[in-house]
Short mmCIF file of C-alpha atoms and ligand atoms in Angstrom, two decimals:
data_model
loop_
_atom_site.label_atom_id
_atom_site.label_comp_id
_atom_site.label_asym_id
_atom_site.label_seq_id
_atom_site.Cartn_x
_atom_site.Cartn_y
_atom_site.Cartn_z
CA MET A 236 13.59 48.52 7.34
CA THR A 237 11.98 52.27 6.90
CA GLY A 238 8.91 53.49 5.59
CA ASP A 239 5.89 52.10 4.47
CA PRO A 240 6.56 48.33 3.23
CA ARG A 241 3.60 48.29 1.43
CA ARG A 242 5.12 50.61 -0.41
CA SER A 243 8.27 48.89 -1.45
CA VAL A 244 6.29 45.30 -1.82
CA PRO A 245 7.37 43.68 -5.12
CA ARG A 246 4.40 43.51 -7.75
CA THR A 247 3.06 40.08 -8.52
CA ASP A 248 3.92 40.18 -12.07
CA ALA A 249 7.70 41.00 -11.56
CA VAL A 250 7.95 38.45 -9.34
CA LEU A 251 6.22 35.75 -11.66
CA ALA A 252 8.95 37.17 -14.56
CA GLU A 253 11.96 36.27 -12.80
CA PRO A 254 13.47 33.34 -14.40
CA PRO A 255 13.59 31.01 -11.10
CA VAL A 256 10.12 31.66 -10.47
CA ALA A 257 8.63 31.75 -14.32
CA ALA A 258 10.56 28.23 -14.13
CA ALA A 259 8.82 27.02 -11.26
CA ALA A 260 5.67 28.52 -13.04
CA ALA A 261 6.31 26.20 -15.91
CA ARG A 262 6.51 23.14 -13.79
CA LEU A 263 4.36 23.50 -11.80
CA GLY A 264 1.77 25.46 -12.75
CA ARG A 265 0.82 29.36 -12.41
CA GLU A 266 -1.76 29.26 -10.01
CA LEU A 267 0.20 27.08 -7.43
CA VAL A 268 3.40 29.31 -7.39
CA LYS A 269 0.46 32.95 -7.64
CA SER A 270 -0.23 31.41 -4.06
CA ALA A 271 3.12 30.99 -2.70
CA VAL A 272 4.05 34.81 -3.95
CA GLN A 273 1.20 36.32 -2.66
CA ALA A 274 2.17 34.41 0.86
CA ALA A 275 5.49 36.11 0.15
CA GLN A 276 4.07 39.50 -0.36
CA GLN A 277 2.15 39.15 3.03
CA ARG A 278 5.04 38.75 4.72
CA VAL A 279 7.08 41.54 3.29
CA ARG A 280 4.01 43.19 3.90
CA ASP A 281 2.97 42.39 7.76
CA GLY A 282 7.15 43.22 8.08
CA ASP A 283 8.44 40.08 8.47
CA LEU A 284 10.53 39.11 5.10
CA PRO A 285 12.72 41.96 3.72
CA PRO A 286 11.51 42.92 0.06
CA GLY A 287 14.42 41.81 -1.77
CA ASP A 288 14.09 38.13 -0.21
CA VAL A 289 10.32 37.80 -2.34
CA VAL A 290 12.18 35.59 -4.93
CA ALA A 291 14.52 33.57 -2.30
CA ALA A 292 11.34 32.89 -0.51
CA VAL A 293 8.77 31.85 -3.03
CA LEU A 294 11.33 29.58 -4.39
CA GLY A 295 12.04 27.80 -0.93
CA ALA A 296 8.12 28.22 -0.29
CA LEU A 297 7.48 26.25 -3.09
CA PRO A 298 6.53 22.66 -3.32
CA GLY A 299 9.00 19.83 -5.13
CA THR A 300 5.97 18.59 -7.44
CA ALA A 301 2.32 19.92 -8.10
CA SER A 302 0.80 17.34 -5.58
CA SER A 303 0.60 18.10 -2.51
CA LEU A 304 1.51 14.28 -1.30
CA ARG A 305 4.83 14.27 -0.43
CA PRO A 306 7.57 11.91 0.37
CA VAL A 307 8.03 9.92 3.76
CA LEU A 308 10.51 7.83 5.54
CA ASN A 309 8.41 4.79 6.74
CA ALA A 310 10.32 4.24 9.85
CA THR A 311 7.99 2.47 11.59
CA GLY A 312 8.84 -1.10 10.96
CA VAL A 313 5.45 -1.43 9.78
CA LEU A 314 6.67 -2.93 6.07
CA VAL A 315 3.27 -2.46 4.75
CA HIS A 316 1.80 1.03 6.40
CA THR A 317 -1.42 1.52 5.58
CA ASN A 318 -1.23 5.08 5.91
CA LEU A 319 2.18 6.19 4.61
CA GLY A 320 0.54 4.26 1.29
CA ARG A 321 1.33 0.75 1.52
CA ALA A 322 3.28 -0.48 -0.78
CA PRO A 323 6.59 1.49 -1.82
CA LEU A 324 6.78 0.81 -6.26
CA SER A 325 10.29 -0.76 -7.17
CA PRO A 326 12.59 1.53 -9.36
CA ALA A 327 11.59 -0.52 -12.07
CA ALA A 328 8.16 -0.18 -11.31
CA VAL A 329 8.26 3.80 -11.28
CA ASP A 330 9.92 3.99 -14.75
CA ALA A 331 6.99 1.88 -16.23
CA VAL A 332 4.65 4.14 -14.57
CA ALA A 333 6.62 7.09 -16.19
CA ALA A 334 6.55 5.25 -19.72
CA ALA A 335 2.98 4.66 -19.77
CA SER A 336 1.51 7.81 -18.13
CA GLY A 337 1.29 9.42 -21.86
CA THR A 338 -0.48 7.85 -24.36
CA THR A 339 0.71 4.04 -24.45
CA ASP A 340 -0.97 1.36 -26.39
CA VAL A 341 -2.93 -0.04 -23.25
CA GLU A 342 -5.91 -1.32 -25.06
CA LEU A 343 -4.71 -1.10 -28.88
CA ASP A 344 -2.95 -3.82 -31.08
CA LEU A 345 -0.56 -1.82 -32.36
CA ARG A 346 0.38 -4.53 -35.06
CA THR A 347 -3.00 -4.35 -36.53
CA GLY A 348 -3.85 -1.05 -35.68
CA ARG A 349 -7.47 -2.02 -33.78
CA ARG A 350 -8.51 -2.83 -30.17
CA GLY A 351 -6.55 -5.18 -28.36
CA PRO A 352 -6.85 -6.84 -25.09
CA ARG A 353 -6.60 -4.35 -22.01
CA GLY A 354 -3.21 -4.35 -19.99
CA GLU A 355 -3.02 -8.48 -21.48
CA GLY A 356 1.19 -7.98 -20.26
CA ALA A 357 0.43 -7.63 -16.17
CA LEU A 358 -2.11 -10.42 -17.26
CA SER A 359 0.08 -12.40 -18.54
CA ALA A 360 2.32 -11.83 -15.93
CA LEU A 361 0.19 -13.12 -13.27
CA LEU A 362 -0.34 -15.98 -15.25
CA ASP A 363 3.75 -17.04 -15.13
CA ALA A 364 4.02 -15.97 -11.33
CA VAL A 365 0.67 -18.01 -10.47
CA PRO A 366 0.62 -21.43 -12.62
CA ALA A 367 -2.03 -22.57 -10.93
CA ALA A 368 -3.92 -19.79 -11.76
CA GLU A 369 -6.28 -20.48 -15.88
CA ALA A 370 -6.86 -16.75 -16.12
CA ALA A 371 -6.34 -13.30 -13.92
CA LEU A 372 -8.32 -10.03 -14.01
CA VAL A 373 -7.22 -6.57 -12.27
CA VAL A 374 -9.78 -4.19 -10.83
CA ASN A 375 -9.41 -1.65 -8.36
CA ASN A 376 -8.15 -3.12 -5.02
CA CYS A 377 -9.12 -6.57 -3.04
CA ALA A 378 -12.02 -4.65 -1.80
CA ALA A 379 -14.11 -3.64 -5.67
CA ALA A 380 -12.66 -8.23 -6.49
CA LEU A 381 -14.77 -8.61 -2.91
CA ALA A 382 -17.61 -6.46 -4.52
CA LEU A 383 -17.64 -8.25 -8.22
CA VAL A 384 -17.10 -11.72 -6.62
CA ALA A 385 -20.58 -10.64 -4.88
CA THR A 386 -22.16 -9.13 -7.54
CA ALA A 387 -21.50 -11.35 -10.43
CA LEU A 388 -21.64 -14.82 -8.21
CA GLY A 389 -24.37 -13.38 -5.88
CA GLY A 390 -26.84 -14.87 -4.42
CA GLU A 391 -26.48 -16.80 -0.98
CA LEU A 392 -22.74 -16.73 0.09
CA VAL A 393 -21.27 -19.24 2.64
CA ILE A 394 -19.29 -18.38 4.86
CA ALA A 395 -17.55 -19.32 8.66
CA ARG A 396 -18.61 -16.43 11.60
CA GLY A 397 -14.78 -16.83 12.29
CA GLU A 398 -14.11 -14.83 8.79
CA LEU A 399 -16.34 -12.09 9.24
CA VAL A 400 -13.29 -9.82 8.78
CA GLU A 401 -13.20 -6.19 10.15
CA ILE A 402 -9.65 -5.14 7.89
CA GLY A 403 -9.16 -1.94 9.24
CA ASP A 404 -10.46 2.32 9.29
CA GLY A 405 -14.09 0.20 9.57
CA PHE A 406 -13.80 -1.47 7.07
CA ARG A 407 -15.79 -4.50 7.36
CA ILE A 408 -16.19 -7.71 4.54
CA PRO A 409 -19.31 -8.52 5.63
CA ASP A 410 -20.80 -5.14 5.38
CA LEU A 411 -19.24 -4.97 1.91
CA LEU A 412 -20.44 -8.44 1.07
CA VAL A 413 -24.23 -7.34 1.81
CA SER A 414 -24.33 -3.49 0.35
CA THR A 415 -23.94 -5.59 -2.99
CA GLY A 416 -27.45 -6.84 -2.39
CA ALA A 417 -25.72 -10.57 -1.57
CA ARG A 418 -26.71 -12.73 0.93
CA LEU A 419 -24.87 -13.61 3.75
CA ARG A 420 -24.81 -17.54 5.23
CA GLU A 421 -22.62 -17.68 8.09
CA VAL A 422 -21.48 -21.41 9.24
CA GLY A 423 -20.21 -22.42 12.34
CA THR A 424 -19.28 -20.36 15.45
CA THR A 425 -16.93 -17.89 16.33
CA ASN A 426 -13.87 -20.44 16.85
CA ARG A 427 -15.07 -23.49 15.21
CA VAL A 428 -16.27 -24.67 11.25
CA SER A 429 -17.05 -28.06 9.85
CA LEU A 430 -16.83 -29.58 6.54
CA ALA A 431 -20.18 -30.31 7.67
CA ASP A 432 -21.11 -26.81 8.06
CA TYR A 433 -20.29 -25.65 4.93
CA THR A 434 -21.99 -28.50 2.87
CA ASP A 435 -25.46 -28.68 4.72
CA ALA A 436 -25.51 -24.90 4.11
CA LEU A 437 -25.54 -25.12 0.05
CA GLY A 438 -28.27 -25.25 -1.35
CA PRO A 439 -30.16 -24.16 -4.99
CA GLY A 440 -29.49 -20.49 -3.80
CA THR A 441 -25.78 -20.45 -3.20
CA GLY A 442 -23.98 -18.58 -5.24
CA ALA A 443 -20.12 -19.14 -4.15
CA VAL A 444 -18.42 -20.32 -0.74
CA LEU A 445 -16.83 -17.91 0.11
CA LYS A 446 -13.35 -18.18 1.98
CA VAL A 447 -11.89 -14.92 4.04
CA HIS A 448 -8.62 -14.92 5.13
CA PRO A 449 -8.48 -13.25 9.07
CA SER A 450 -5.36 -11.18 8.19
CA ASN A 451 -4.74 -9.00 11.53
CA PHE A 452 -5.84 -11.32 14.65
CA VAL A 453 -5.67 -15.47 15.30
CA VAL A 454 -8.09 -17.04 16.97
CA ARG A 455 -6.59 -19.38 19.22
CA GLY A 456 -7.38 -22.31 21.58
CA PHE A 457 -10.51 -24.88 21.05
CA THR A 458 -10.64 -23.91 17.19
CA ARG A 459 -11.29 -25.50 14.26
CA ALA A 460 -11.52 -23.97 10.57
CA VAL A 461 -11.68 -25.35 7.10
CA GLU A 462 -9.31 -25.26 4.91
CA VAL A 463 -9.30 -24.76 1.04
CA ASP A 464 -8.14 -28.52 0.41
CA GLU A 465 -10.18 -30.07 2.75
CA LEU A 466 -13.23 -27.79 0.92
CA ALA A 467 -12.43 -28.35 -2.68
CA PRO A 468 -12.82 -32.03 -2.97
CA ALA A 469 -16.52 -31.23 -0.99
CA LEU A 470 -17.96 -28.90 -3.85
CA ALA A 471 -16.65 -31.19 -6.39
CA GLY A 472 -19.52 -31.48 -8.22
CA THR A 473 -21.78 -29.26 -6.74
CA GLY A 474 -21.07 -26.58 -9.78
CA VAL A 475 -20.58 -24.00 -6.43
CA PRO A 476 -17.63 -21.95 -6.69
CA LEU A 477 -14.99 -21.74 -4.32
CA VAL A 478 -13.61 -18.54 -3.61
CA ALA A 479 -10.66 -17.45 -1.21
CA ASP A 480 -9.27 -14.03 -0.36
CA VAL A 481 -6.15 -14.34 0.80
CA GLY A 482 -5.38 -10.93 1.17
CA SER A 483 -1.86 -10.30 1.46
CA GLY A 484 -1.03 -11.45 -2.20
CA LEU A 485 2.07 -14.14 -1.55
CA LEU A 486 2.41 -15.28 -5.02
CA ARG A 487 3.89 -18.68 -2.88
CA PRO A 488 4.34 -19.40 0.60
CA HIS A 489 6.90 -17.41 2.65
CA PRO A 490 9.16 -19.45 5.42
CA LEU A 491 9.15 -16.27 8.35
CA LEU A 492 4.97 -15.99 7.53
CA PRO A 493 4.29 -19.72 8.49
CA GLY A 494 0.88 -19.62 7.52
CA GLU A 495 0.44 -16.89 5.52
CA PRO A 496 -1.26 -18.02 2.73
CA ASP A 497 -0.41 -18.07 -1.13
CA LEU A 498 -1.63 -18.13 -4.09
CA GLN A 499 -0.02 -20.62 -6.17
CA THR A 500 -0.97 -23.11 -2.68
CA THR A 501 -4.61 -21.20 -3.19
CA LEU A 502 -5.36 -22.11 -6.12
CA ALA A 503 -4.00 -25.78 -6.65
CA ALA A 504 -5.48 -26.50 -3.62
CA GLY A 505 -8.61 -26.16 -5.93
CA ALA A 506 -10.04 -22.85 -4.74
CA ASP A 507 -11.80 -21.84 -8.24
CA LEU A 508 -10.63 -17.95 -7.59
CA ALA A 509 -8.33 -16.53 -5.23
CA LEU A 510 -8.78 -13.23 -4.25
CA CYS A 511 -5.61 -10.43 -3.17
CA SER A 512 -4.16 -7.20 -3.00
CA GLY A 513 -1.53 -5.30 -5.30
CA ASP A 514 -0.42 -3.52 -2.78
CA LYS A 515 0.71 -5.81 0.60
CA LEU A 516 3.33 -8.23 0.33
CA LEU A 517 2.96 -8.40 -3.75
CA GLY A 518 4.69 -4.83 -3.60
CA GLY A 519 2.80 -3.27 -6.28
CA PRO A 520 0.65 -0.64 -6.93
CA GLN A 521 -2.99 -0.58 -5.44
CA ALA A 522 -5.15 -3.06 -7.29
CA GLY A 523 -6.74 -6.19 -6.79
CA ILE A 524 -6.23 -9.36 -7.81
CA VAL A 525 -8.51 -12.10 -9.29
CA LEU A 526 -7.11 -15.53 -10.22
CA GLY A 527 -8.83 -18.82 -10.87
CA ARG A 528 -10.60 -20.77 -13.60
CA ALA A 529 -10.76 -19.22 -16.97
CA GLU A 530 -15.03 -19.28 -17.07
CA LEU A 531 -15.13 -17.34 -13.28
CA VAL A 532 -12.86 -15.06 -14.25
CA GLN A 533 -14.80 -14.73 -17.83
CA ARG A 534 -18.00 -14.20 -15.94
CA LEU A 535 -16.64 -11.16 -13.72
CA ARG A 536 -14.75 -9.72 -16.79
CA ARG A 537 -18.33 -9.54 -18.53
CA HIS A 538 -20.45 -8.55 -15.57
CA PRO A 539 -21.34 -4.44 -16.37
CA LEU A 540 -19.58 -3.78 -12.56
CA TYR A 541 -16.06 -4.73 -13.65
CA ARG A 542 -16.08 -1.34 -16.37
CA ALA A 543 -16.92 0.17 -12.72
CA LEU A 544 -13.60 -0.72 -11.07
CA ARG A 545 -10.86 -1.61 -13.66
CA VAL A 546 -7.96 -0.08 -13.35
CA ASP A 547 -6.01 2.30 -15.49
CA LYS A 548 -2.93 2.17 -17.48
CA THR A 549 -0.73 3.35 -14.84
CA THR A 550 -1.44 0.75 -12.31
CA LEU A 551 -1.15 -2.14 -15.28
CA ALA A 552 2.22 -0.99 -15.72
CA ALA A 553 3.26 -0.87 -12.46
CA LEU A 554 2.15 -4.85 -12.10
CA GLU A 555 3.06 -5.91 -14.71
CA ALA A 556 6.84 -4.35 -14.02
CA THR A 557 6.77 -5.49 -10.55
CA LEU A 558 5.51 -9.42 -11.09
CA ARG A 559 8.41 -9.63 -14.45
CA GLY A 560 11.05 -6.98 -12.89
CA PRO A 561 13.67 -6.85 -10.15
CA VAL A 562 12.64 -8.10 -5.91
CA PRO A 563 9.96 -5.19 -5.12
CA PRO A 564 11.36 -3.07 -1.96
CA VAL A 565 8.40 -5.15 0.25
CA ARG A 566 9.96 -8.08 -0.35
CA GLN A 567 13.44 -7.07 0.21
CA MET A 568 12.15 -5.59 3.47
CA LEU A 569 10.85 -8.92 4.66
CA ASP A 570 13.92 -10.98 3.72
CA ALA A 571 16.55 -8.36 5.35
CA ASP A 572 18.78 -10.34 7.24
CA LEU A 573 19.21 -8.82 11.01
CA GLY A 574 22.64 -9.09 10.91
CA GLY A 575 22.38 -6.33 7.36
CA LEU A 576 20.02 -4.38 9.38
CA ARG A 577 22.29 -4.08 12.24
CA SER A 578 24.88 -2.92 10.79
CA ARG A 579 22.41 -0.71 8.34
CA ALA A 580 21.93 0.95 12.22
CA THR A 581 25.56 0.70 13.49
CA ALA A 582 26.42 3.16 10.84
CA VAL A 583 23.69 6.09 11.10
CA ALA A 584 23.76 5.87 15.07
CA GLU A 585 27.88 6.72 14.57
CA ALA A 586 27.16 8.76 12.15
CA LEU A 587 24.90 11.29 14.56
CA ARG A 588 27.22 10.56 17.33
CA VAL A 589 30.10 11.91 15.53
CA ALA A 590 28.02 14.58 14.91
CA GLY A 591 27.09 14.53 18.72
CA VAL A 592 23.78 13.77 18.56
CA ARG A 593 23.36 10.81 21.60
CA ALA A 594 22.06 7.89 19.33
CA ALA A 595 22.07 3.86 20.62
CA VAL A 596 21.20 0.24 18.42
CA VAL A 597 19.14 -1.76 19.81
CA GLY A 598 16.66 -4.58 19.34
CA SER A 599 12.79 -4.21 18.37
CA THR A 600 9.85 -5.83 16.44
CA ALA A 601 9.22 -5.58 13.92
CA ARG A 602 5.80 -6.14 11.38
CA VAL A 603 4.40 -6.56 7.87
CA GLY A 604 0.86 -4.53 8.76
CA GLY A 605 -1.45 -3.17 6.56
CA GLY A 606 -4.12 -5.56 7.73
CA GLY A 607 -2.60 -7.66 5.26
CA ALA A 608 -0.61 -10.07 7.04
CA PRO A 609 -0.93 -11.09 10.59
CA GLU A 610 1.34 -9.66 12.92
CA PHE A 611 3.67 -11.66 13.04
CA PRO A 612 6.53 -10.50 14.66
CA LEU A 613 10.08 -10.10 11.97
CA PRO A 614 13.36 -9.14 14.32
CA SER A 615 14.26 -5.47 13.63
CA VAL A 616 16.87 -3.09 14.60
CA ALA A 617 16.39 0.32 15.56
CA VAL A 618 18.22 3.69 15.94
CA ALA A 619 16.54 4.99 19.56
CA LEU A 620 16.86 8.78 19.98
CA ASP A 621 15.20 11.20 22.70
CA VAL A 622 11.84 11.31 22.70
CA ARG A 623 11.48 14.79 21.96
CA PHE A 624 12.51 14.10 18.50
CA ALA A 625 9.82 12.05 17.11
CA GLU A 626 7.19 15.16 16.29
CA PRO A 627 10.22 17.53 14.71
CA LEU A 628 11.02 14.45 12.73
CA ARG A 629 7.93 14.40 10.81
CA LEU A 630 7.15 17.72 10.33
CA GLY A 631 10.68 18.81 8.78
CA PRO A 632 12.13 19.12 4.69
CA VAL A 633 12.27 15.27 4.50
CA PRO A 634 9.34 13.85 7.02
CA VAL A 635 10.35 10.78 9.22
CA VAL A 636 7.87 8.60 10.99
CA GLY A 637 9.15 6.23 13.14
CA TYR A 638 7.75 5.49 17.26
CA VAL A 639 7.91 6.37 20.31
CA ASP A 640 8.50 3.44 23.05
CA GLU A 641 8.15 5.06 25.99
CA ASP A 642 10.55 7.20 26.67
CA ARG A 643 12.35 7.41 23.07
CA THR A 644 11.89 7.74 19.62
CA LEU A 645 11.95 4.21 17.31
CA LEU A 646 13.78 4.36 14.23
CA ASP A 647 13.71 0.94 12.66
CA LEU A 648 15.52 0.19 9.81
CA ARG A 649 13.41 -2.94 8.60
CA SER A 650 11.07 -0.69 6.76
CA LEU A 651 13.37 1.48 4.80
CA ALA A 652 15.20 0.54 1.45
CA PRO A 653 19.11 0.53 2.56
CA ASP A 654 18.98 4.03 -0.06
CA ASP A 655 17.55 6.36 2.48
CA ASP A 656 19.67 5.12 5.34
CA ARG A 657 22.19 9.35 4.65
CA ALA A 658 18.38 10.61 4.04
CA LEU A 659 17.35 9.33 7.93
CA THR A 660 20.66 10.71 9.41
CA ALA A 661 20.64 14.18 7.58
CA ALA A 662 16.53 14.41 8.68
CA VAL A 663 17.91 13.62 12.03
CA LEU A 664 21.34 15.40 12.58
CA GLU A 665 18.81 18.74 10.32
CA VAL A 666 16.97 18.75 13.76
CA ALA A 667 19.52 18.52 15.90
CA ARG A 668 21.27 21.29 14.78
CA ARG A 669 17.97 23.84 15.13
CA TRP A 670 17.96 22.63 18.47
CA THR A 671 21.57 24.08 19.02
C1 PLP B 11 -6.33 -5.72 2.88
C2 PLP B 11 -7.16 -7.38 2.94
C3 PLP B 11 -8.76 -6.60 2.03
C4 PLP B 11 -8.41 -5.35 1.35
O1 PLP B 11 -7.79 -4.83 0.26
P1 PLP B 11 -8.13 -4.01 -0.13
O2 PLP B 11 -6.97 -3.89 -1.58
O3 PLP B 11 -7.58 -2.52 0.70
O4 PLP B 11 -9.06 -3.46 -1.12
C5 PLP B 11 -9.25 -7.85 2.04
N1 PLP B 11 -9.15 -9.19 2.30
C6 PLP B 11 -8.33 -9.09 2.89
C7 PLP B 11 -8.20 -10.70 3.75
C8 PLP B 11 -7.47 -8.26 3.27
O5 PLP B 11 -6.43 -8.89 4.08
#
């Protein structure tokens, strides 16, 4: 470059007026594009960028959307990964979110022109999916559902010591319950609790008996728990509601996940309320779902705190489409058969080898994850690469998150939608290309 580079720095207005840059500003917002222009101008001043390349540099630096959240390929083998946004929405749910994003009839009855019940479609989809429930309510997440139950039913909550669970990242269910002003009446010991422990603890101040599924650990050996079908008859006639937090949101029992409670069985066994997350094994948006007896659900709905916890139109749309639409991705991943995973991995490894990248197909172990289901190992298949791939794959234009096992980077295919295999292959090839 000749002369003073500062003289030849293209003016901000001129760059912003270039048609592709103006189009990007209309899509992403002027301020976001302007900061990309300023960054490119600085590179010209530093002598890093020829002035004629400013427009191309700006366009190349712009994000795909006006949000900094980016799509990531989940090759961790953890199906419901909290750090990766838990359940990916089904295409049907994504469409429903887009359709409901503008003005929508979430709380208006278009026939009468008057206010209607909020999110009725999602609620009736829940009731159709779980026939044992009389009524449904949707709040922000399962923690919100617990907070609402503890606040509205209040008083003393009877809970087994072995069910005082920490879900993850320091989130402890007993702390949440106590923060509402409810008192905990802990019964039994860490490993054992009996029916009499529960019934002896009941008194005039009892607000509810709470069962919390210990989602992320198991206690083995000399243990005893009291299940819903044993507790419910003992509580019948006492007027004390039995509330079960089942966590993961299975609608029905799943053959691969024995011991994982589901909503239909829990309510049919006599729980008065069952709570779960929307974005774990249910495969939908972040939400807390409350199902059960109409009178109790109505009490929660009428409590002032509900207003602070209720969900927006896009969540209701995504939840309804998850329940009514095609099988959501998380369920497809859970049900994917090993042979299919192996042929996908073989195809990916073959495409990499053809391009000169060393890749092997290996057996691996996937997990449900998300703190929402026990750590059941799910047999899976991974593509094994040199360990040095892990970081550049994470930092690439389409970030891929795998995991490092000893001296290899493993890309597990069970947590990845089959449609993403091509993008996964391309991302690995892109890293390899930069190395050669
Ligand atoms: C995951 C989990 C929660 C918390 O659910 P969020 O939807 O993340 O608030 C509560 N209880 C149990 C048993 C869980 O597994």
